[in-house]
Short mmCIF file of C-alpha atoms in Angstrom, two decimals:
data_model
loop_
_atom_site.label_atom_id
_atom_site.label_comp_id
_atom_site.label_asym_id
_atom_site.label_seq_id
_atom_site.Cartn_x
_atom_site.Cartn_y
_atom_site.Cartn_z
CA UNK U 16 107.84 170.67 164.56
CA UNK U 17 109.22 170.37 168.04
CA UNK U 18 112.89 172.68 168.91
CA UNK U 19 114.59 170.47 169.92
CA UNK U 20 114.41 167.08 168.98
CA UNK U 21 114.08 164.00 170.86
CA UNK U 22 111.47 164.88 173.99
CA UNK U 23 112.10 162.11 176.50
CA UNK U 24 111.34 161.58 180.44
CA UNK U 25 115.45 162.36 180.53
CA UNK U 26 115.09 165.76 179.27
CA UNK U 27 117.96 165.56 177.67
CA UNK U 28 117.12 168.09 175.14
CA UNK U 29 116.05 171.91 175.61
CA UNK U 30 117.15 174.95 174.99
CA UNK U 31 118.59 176.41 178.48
CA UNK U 32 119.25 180.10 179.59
CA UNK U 33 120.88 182.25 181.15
CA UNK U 34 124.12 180.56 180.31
CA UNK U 35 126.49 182.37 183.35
CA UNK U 36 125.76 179.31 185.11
CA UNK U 37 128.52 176.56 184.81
CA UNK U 38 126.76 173.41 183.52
CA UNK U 39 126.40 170.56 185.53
CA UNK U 40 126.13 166.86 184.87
CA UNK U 41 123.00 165.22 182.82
CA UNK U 42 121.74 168.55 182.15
CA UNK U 43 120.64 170.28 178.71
CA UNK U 44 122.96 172.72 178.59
CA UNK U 45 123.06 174.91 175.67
CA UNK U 46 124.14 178.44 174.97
CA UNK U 47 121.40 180.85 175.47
CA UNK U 48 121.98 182.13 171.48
CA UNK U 49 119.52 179.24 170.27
CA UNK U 50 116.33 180.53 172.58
CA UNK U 51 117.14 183.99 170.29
CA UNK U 52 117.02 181.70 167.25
CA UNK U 53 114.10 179.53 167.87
CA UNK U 54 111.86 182.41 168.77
CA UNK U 55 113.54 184.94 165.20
CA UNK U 56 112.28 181.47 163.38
CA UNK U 57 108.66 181.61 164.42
CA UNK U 58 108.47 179.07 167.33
CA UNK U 59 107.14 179.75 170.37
CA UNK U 60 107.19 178.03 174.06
CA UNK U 61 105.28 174.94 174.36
CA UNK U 62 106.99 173.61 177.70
CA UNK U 63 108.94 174.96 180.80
CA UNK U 64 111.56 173.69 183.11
CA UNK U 65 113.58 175.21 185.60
CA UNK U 66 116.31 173.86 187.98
CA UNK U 67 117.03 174.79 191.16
CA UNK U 68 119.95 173.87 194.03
CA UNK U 69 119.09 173.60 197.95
CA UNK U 70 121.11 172.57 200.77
CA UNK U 71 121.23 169.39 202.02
CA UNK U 72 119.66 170.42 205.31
CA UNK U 73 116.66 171.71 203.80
CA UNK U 74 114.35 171.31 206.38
CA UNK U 75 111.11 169.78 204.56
CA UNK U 76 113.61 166.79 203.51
CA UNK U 77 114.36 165.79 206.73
CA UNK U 78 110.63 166.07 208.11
CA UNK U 79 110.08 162.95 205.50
CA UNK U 80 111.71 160.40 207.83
CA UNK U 81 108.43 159.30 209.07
CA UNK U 82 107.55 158.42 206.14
CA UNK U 83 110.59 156.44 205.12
CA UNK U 84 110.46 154.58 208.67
CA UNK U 85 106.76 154.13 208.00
CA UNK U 86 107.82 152.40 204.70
CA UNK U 87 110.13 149.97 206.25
CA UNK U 88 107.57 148.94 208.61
CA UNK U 89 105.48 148.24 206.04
CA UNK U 90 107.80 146.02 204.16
CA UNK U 91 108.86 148.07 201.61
CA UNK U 92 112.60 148.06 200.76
CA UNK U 93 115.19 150.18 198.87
CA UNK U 94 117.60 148.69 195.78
CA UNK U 95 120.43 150.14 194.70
CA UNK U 96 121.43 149.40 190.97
CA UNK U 97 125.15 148.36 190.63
CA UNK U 98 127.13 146.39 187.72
CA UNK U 99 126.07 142.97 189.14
CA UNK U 100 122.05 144.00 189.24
CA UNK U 101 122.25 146.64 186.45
CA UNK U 102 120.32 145.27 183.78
CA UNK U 103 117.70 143.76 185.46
CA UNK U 104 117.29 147.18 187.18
CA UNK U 105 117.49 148.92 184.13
CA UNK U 106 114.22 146.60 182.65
CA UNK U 107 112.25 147.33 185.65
CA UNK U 108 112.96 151.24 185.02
CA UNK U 109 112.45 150.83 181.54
CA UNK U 110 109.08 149.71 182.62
CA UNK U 111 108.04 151.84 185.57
CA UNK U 112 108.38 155.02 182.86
CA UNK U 113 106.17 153.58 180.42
CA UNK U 114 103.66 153.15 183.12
CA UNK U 115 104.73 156.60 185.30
CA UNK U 116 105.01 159.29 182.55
CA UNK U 117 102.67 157.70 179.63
CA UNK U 118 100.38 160.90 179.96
CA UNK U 119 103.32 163.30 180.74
CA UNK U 120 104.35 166.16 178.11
CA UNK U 121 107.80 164.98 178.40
CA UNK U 122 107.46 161.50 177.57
CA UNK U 123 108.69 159.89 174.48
CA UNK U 124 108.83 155.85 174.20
CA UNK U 125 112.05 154.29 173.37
CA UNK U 126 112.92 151.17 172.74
CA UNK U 127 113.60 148.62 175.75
CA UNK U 128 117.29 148.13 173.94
CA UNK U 129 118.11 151.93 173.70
CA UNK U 130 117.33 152.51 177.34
CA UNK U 131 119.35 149.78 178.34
CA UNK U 132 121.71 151.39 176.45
CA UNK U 133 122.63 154.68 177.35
CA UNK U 134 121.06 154.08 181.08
CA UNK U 135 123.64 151.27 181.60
CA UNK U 136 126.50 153.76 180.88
CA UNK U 137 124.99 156.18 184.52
CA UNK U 138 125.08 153.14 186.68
CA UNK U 139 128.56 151.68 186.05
CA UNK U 140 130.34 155.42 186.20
CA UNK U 141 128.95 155.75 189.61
CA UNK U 142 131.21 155.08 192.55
CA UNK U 143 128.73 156.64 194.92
CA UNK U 144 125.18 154.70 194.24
CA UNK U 145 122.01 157.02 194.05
CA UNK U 146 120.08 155.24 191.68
CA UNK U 147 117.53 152.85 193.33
CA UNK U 148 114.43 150.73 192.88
CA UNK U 149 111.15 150.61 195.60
CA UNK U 150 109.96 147.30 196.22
CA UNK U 151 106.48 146.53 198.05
CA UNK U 152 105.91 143.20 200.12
CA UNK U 153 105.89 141.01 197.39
CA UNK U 154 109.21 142.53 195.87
CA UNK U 155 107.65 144.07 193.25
CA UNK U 156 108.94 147.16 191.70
CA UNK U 157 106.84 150.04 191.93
CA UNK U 158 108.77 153.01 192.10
CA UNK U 159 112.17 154.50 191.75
CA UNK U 160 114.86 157.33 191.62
CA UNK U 161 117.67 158.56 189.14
CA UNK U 162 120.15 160.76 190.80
CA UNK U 163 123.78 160.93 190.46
CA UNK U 164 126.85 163.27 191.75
CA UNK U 165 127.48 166.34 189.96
CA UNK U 166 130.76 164.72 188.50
CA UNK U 167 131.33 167.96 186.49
CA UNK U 168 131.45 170.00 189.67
CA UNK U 169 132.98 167.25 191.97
CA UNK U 170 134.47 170.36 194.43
CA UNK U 171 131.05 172.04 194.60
CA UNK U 172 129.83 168.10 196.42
CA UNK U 173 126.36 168.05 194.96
CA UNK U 174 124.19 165.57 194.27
CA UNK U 175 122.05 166.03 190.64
CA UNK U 176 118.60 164.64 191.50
CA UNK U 177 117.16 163.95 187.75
CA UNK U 178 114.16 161.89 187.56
CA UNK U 179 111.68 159.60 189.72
CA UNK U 180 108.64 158.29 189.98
CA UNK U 181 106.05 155.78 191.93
CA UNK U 182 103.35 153.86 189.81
CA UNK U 183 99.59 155.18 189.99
CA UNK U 184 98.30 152.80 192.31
CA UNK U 185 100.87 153.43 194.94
CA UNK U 186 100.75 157.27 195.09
CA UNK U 187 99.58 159.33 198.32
CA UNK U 188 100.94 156.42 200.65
CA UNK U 189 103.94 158.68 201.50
CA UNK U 190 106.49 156.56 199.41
CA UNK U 191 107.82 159.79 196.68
CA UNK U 192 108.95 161.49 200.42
CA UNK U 193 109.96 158.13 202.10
CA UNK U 194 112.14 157.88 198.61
CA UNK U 195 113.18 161.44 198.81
CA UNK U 196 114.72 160.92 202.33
CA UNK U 197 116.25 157.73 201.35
CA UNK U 198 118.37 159.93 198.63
CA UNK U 199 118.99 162.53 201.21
CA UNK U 200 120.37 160.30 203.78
CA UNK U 201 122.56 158.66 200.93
CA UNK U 202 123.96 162.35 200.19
CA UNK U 203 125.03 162.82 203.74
CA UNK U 204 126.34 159.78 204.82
CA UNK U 205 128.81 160.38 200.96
CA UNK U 206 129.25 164.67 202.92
CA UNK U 207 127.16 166.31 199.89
CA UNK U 208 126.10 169.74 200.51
CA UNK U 209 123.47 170.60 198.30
CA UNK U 210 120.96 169.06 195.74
CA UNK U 211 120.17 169.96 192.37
CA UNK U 212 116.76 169.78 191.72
CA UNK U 213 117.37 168.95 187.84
CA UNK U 214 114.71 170.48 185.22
CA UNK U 215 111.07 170.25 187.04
CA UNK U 216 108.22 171.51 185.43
CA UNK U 217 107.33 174.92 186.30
CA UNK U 218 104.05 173.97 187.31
CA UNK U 219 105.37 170.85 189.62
CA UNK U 220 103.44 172.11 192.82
CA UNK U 221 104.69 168.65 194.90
CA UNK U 222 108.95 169.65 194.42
CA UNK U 223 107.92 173.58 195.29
CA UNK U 224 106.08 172.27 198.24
CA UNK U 225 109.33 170.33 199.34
CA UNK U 226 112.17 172.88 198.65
CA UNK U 227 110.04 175.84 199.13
CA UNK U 228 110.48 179.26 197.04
CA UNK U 229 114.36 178.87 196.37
CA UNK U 230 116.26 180.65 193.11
CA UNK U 231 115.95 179.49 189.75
CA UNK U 232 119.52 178.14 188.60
CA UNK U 233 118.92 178.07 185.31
CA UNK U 234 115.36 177.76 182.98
CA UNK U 235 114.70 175.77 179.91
CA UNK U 236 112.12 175.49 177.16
CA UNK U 237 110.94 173.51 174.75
CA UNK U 238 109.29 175.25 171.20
CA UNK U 239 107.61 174.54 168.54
CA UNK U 240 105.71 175.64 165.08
CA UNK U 241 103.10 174.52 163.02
CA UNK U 242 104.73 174.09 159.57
CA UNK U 243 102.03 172.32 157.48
#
């Protein structure tokens, strides 16, 4: 038995703590009482996540425009989902995951209709675009990134980056930093001042790399117990 329910590449469930924090948007936010309960019950910590926020002129991001120029000399280009495009987006997404994150903890399989679904909903609210597909030469896509402004914090100007991911066979070509910068130059041509690094795994040795040792804003964990 898994607390809580419902593990999925979103990571929309957890249990999250310290709760001084105020929430911001797409995370699991839930009062730090339930980690007491879960671990009273019997449970213990299967999975970690953390979150942290860095400013937009972290220098590592910036460093990555080689590799985004490098990209566009290559051919590769950069989609933005909107209303018009936002199912057929949504499918290729839908499908990058299941190829992505099939061997990740975190992954759980939904349907092709439920992602449509509730993923639909995160592209029309946006007035400010941050969720894109990579294409290769043959317009292909092979990779892409979730992010979207902190809408519960609109004062604070941040930008929540959530998930992302480039398909096996197109890793160590620079393209996850090329895509990185693309966000980041998004965020300051909209004036953002910071990005939320949303719930990483602890042991995500590429993101520390990029943002360096920076403060935890807030941890999560996922529990479980054997009850057979």
């Amino acid at each position: 038995c898994r607390g809580p329910i419902n593990m999925s590449v979103w990571q929309n469930f957890r249990i999250s703590y310290p709760e001084k924090n105020p929430p911001f948007y797409l995370e699991p936010f839930t009062l730090e009482y339930y980690k007491d309960l879960f671990i009273k019950n019997g449970f213990i910590t299967k999975h970690q996540n953390i979150t942290t926020i860095v400013s937009i002129d972290k220098r590592r991001i910036k460093d990555y425009i080689n590799c985004y120029e490098q990209s566009i000399n290559e051919g590769y280009s950069y989609e933005f989902l909107s209303k018009e495009n936002a199912v057929k987006g949504i499918q290729d997404i839908y499908f990058l995951t299941s190829q992505i994150f099939k061997d990740s903890y975190s992954f759980y399989n939904i349907s092709e209709e439920e992602f449509l679904y509730f993923t639909q909903q995160y592209v029309i609210a946006q007035k400010s675009n941050y969720i894109f597909i990579l294409k290769n030469q043959k317009k292909e896509s092979v990779g892409f990134f979730f992010a979207a402004p902190d809408i519960f914090n609109p004062k604070l100007k941040r930008i929540v980056l959530k998930t992302m991911g480039v398909l096996p066979e197109y890793r160590r070509l620079g393209l996850a930093k090329a895509m990185f910068y693309f966000i980041y130059q998004n965020a300051k041509i909209n004036r953002r001042r910071e990005l939320i690094f949303s719930t990483m795994a602890v042991e995500n040795k590429q993101i520390e790399s990029l943002i360096g040792k920076s403060a935890v804003y807030r941890k999560y964990e996922v529990f479980e117990k054997n009850i057979l």
